mmCIF file of C-alpha atoms in Angstrom:
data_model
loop_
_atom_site.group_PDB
_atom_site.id
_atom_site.type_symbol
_atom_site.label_atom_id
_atom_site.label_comp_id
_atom_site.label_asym_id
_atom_site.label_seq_id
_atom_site.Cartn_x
_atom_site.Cartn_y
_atom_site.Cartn_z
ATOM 1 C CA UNK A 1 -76.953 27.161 6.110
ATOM 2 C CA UNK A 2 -75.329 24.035 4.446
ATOM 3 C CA UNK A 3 -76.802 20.951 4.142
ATOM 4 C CA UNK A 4 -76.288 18.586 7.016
ATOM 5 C CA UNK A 5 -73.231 15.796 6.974
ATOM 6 C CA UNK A 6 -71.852 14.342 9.693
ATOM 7 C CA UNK A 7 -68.357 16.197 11.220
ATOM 8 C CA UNK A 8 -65.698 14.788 13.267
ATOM 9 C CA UNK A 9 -66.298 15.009 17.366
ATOM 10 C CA UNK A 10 -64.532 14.031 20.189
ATOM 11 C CA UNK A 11 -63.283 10.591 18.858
ATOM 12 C CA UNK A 12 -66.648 10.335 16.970
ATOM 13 C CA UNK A 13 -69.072 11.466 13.579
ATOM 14 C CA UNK A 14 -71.557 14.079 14.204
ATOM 15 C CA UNK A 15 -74.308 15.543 12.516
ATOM 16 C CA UNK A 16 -74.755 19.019 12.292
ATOM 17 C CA UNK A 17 -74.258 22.041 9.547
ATOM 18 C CA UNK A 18 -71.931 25.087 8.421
ATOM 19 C CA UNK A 19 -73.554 27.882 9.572
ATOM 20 C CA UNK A 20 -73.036 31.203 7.714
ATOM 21 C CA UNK A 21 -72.169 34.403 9.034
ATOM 22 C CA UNK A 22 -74.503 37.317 8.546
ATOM 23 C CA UNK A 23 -72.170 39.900 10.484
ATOM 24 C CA UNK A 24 -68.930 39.873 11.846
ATOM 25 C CA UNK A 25 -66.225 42.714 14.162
ATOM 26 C CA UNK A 26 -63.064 41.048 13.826
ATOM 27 C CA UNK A 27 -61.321 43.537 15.979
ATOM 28 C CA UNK A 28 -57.226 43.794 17.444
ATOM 29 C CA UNK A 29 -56.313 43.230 20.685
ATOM 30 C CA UNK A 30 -53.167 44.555 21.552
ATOM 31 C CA UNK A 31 -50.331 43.989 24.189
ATOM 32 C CA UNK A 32 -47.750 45.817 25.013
ATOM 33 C CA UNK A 33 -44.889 44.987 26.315
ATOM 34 C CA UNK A 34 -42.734 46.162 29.637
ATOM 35 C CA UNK A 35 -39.733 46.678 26.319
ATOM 36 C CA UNK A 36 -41.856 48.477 24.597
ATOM 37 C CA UNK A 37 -43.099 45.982 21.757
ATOM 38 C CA UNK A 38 -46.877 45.998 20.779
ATOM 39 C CA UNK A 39 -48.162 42.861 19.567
ATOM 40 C CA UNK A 40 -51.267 42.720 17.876
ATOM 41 C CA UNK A 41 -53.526 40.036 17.448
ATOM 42 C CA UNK A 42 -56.932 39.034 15.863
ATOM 43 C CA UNK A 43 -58.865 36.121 15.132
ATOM 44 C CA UNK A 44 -60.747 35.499 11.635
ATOM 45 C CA UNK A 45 -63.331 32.981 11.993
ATOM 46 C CA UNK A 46 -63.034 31.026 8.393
ATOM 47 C CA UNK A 47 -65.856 27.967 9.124
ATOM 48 C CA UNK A 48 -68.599 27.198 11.900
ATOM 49 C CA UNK A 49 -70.077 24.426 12.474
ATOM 50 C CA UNK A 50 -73.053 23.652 14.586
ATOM 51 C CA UNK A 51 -73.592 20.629 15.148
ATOM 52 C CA UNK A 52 -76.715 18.074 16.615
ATOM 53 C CA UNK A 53 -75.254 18.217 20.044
ATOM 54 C CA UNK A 54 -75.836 20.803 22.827
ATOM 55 C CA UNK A 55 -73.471 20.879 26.057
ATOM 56 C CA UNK A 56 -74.499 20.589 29.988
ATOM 57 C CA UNK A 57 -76.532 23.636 30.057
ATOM 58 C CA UNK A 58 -78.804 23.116 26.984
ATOM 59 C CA UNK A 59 -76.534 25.424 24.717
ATOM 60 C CA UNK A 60 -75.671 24.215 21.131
ATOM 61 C CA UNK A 61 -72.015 22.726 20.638
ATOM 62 C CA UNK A 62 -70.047 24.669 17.534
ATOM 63 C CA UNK A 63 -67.176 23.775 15.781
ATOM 64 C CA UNK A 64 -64.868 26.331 13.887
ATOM 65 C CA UNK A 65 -61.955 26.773 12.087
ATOM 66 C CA UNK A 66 -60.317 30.290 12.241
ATOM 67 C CA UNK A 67 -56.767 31.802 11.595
ATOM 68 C CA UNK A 68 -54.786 33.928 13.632
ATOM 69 C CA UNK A 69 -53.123 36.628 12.227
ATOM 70 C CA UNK A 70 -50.741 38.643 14.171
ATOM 71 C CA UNK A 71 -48.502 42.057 14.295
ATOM 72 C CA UNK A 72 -45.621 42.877 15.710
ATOM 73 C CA UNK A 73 -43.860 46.419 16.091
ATOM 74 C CA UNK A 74 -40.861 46.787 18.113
ATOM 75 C CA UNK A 75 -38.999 49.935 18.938
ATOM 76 C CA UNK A 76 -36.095 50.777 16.562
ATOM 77 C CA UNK A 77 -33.627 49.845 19.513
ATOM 78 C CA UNK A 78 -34.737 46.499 19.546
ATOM 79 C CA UNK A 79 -34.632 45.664 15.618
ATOM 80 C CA UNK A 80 -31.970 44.534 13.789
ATOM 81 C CA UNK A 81 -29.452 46.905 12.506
ATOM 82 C CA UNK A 82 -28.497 46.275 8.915
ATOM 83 C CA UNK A 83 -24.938 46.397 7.716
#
């Protein structure tokens, strides 16, 4: 765990910490489409934050930043034909 600092919160500072992950599944979900396109997505959690603040039912509040990486494969009637 980092050491605590105050975060930004709904308009206001916050204490609380980065919490470090110990284990993680970052697995794909994927769609597919009624043209027969599969989009994959995940999300890759890259910063969490808990912070000195719990929400109505006593659970603590965290913060994260992530990115969202995403795949898409159409079928080769869809794609672009080159010249």
């Amino acid at each position: 765990m980092g050491p605590k600092k105050e975060f930004p919160y709904q308009g206001r500072r916050v204490i609380g910490q980065e919490i470090d992950t110990v284990s993680s599944n970052e697995t794909w979900s994927a769609y597919t489409l009624e043209d027969g396109t599969v989009i994959k997505m995940k999300s890759v959690l890259l910063t969490i934050v808990r912070l000195d603040e719990h929400d109505a039912t006593g659970n603590p509040i965290y913060m994260f930043t992530s990115h969202q990486i995403i795949g898409v494969t159409a079928p080769d009637d869809l794609k672009k034909k080159e010249n």
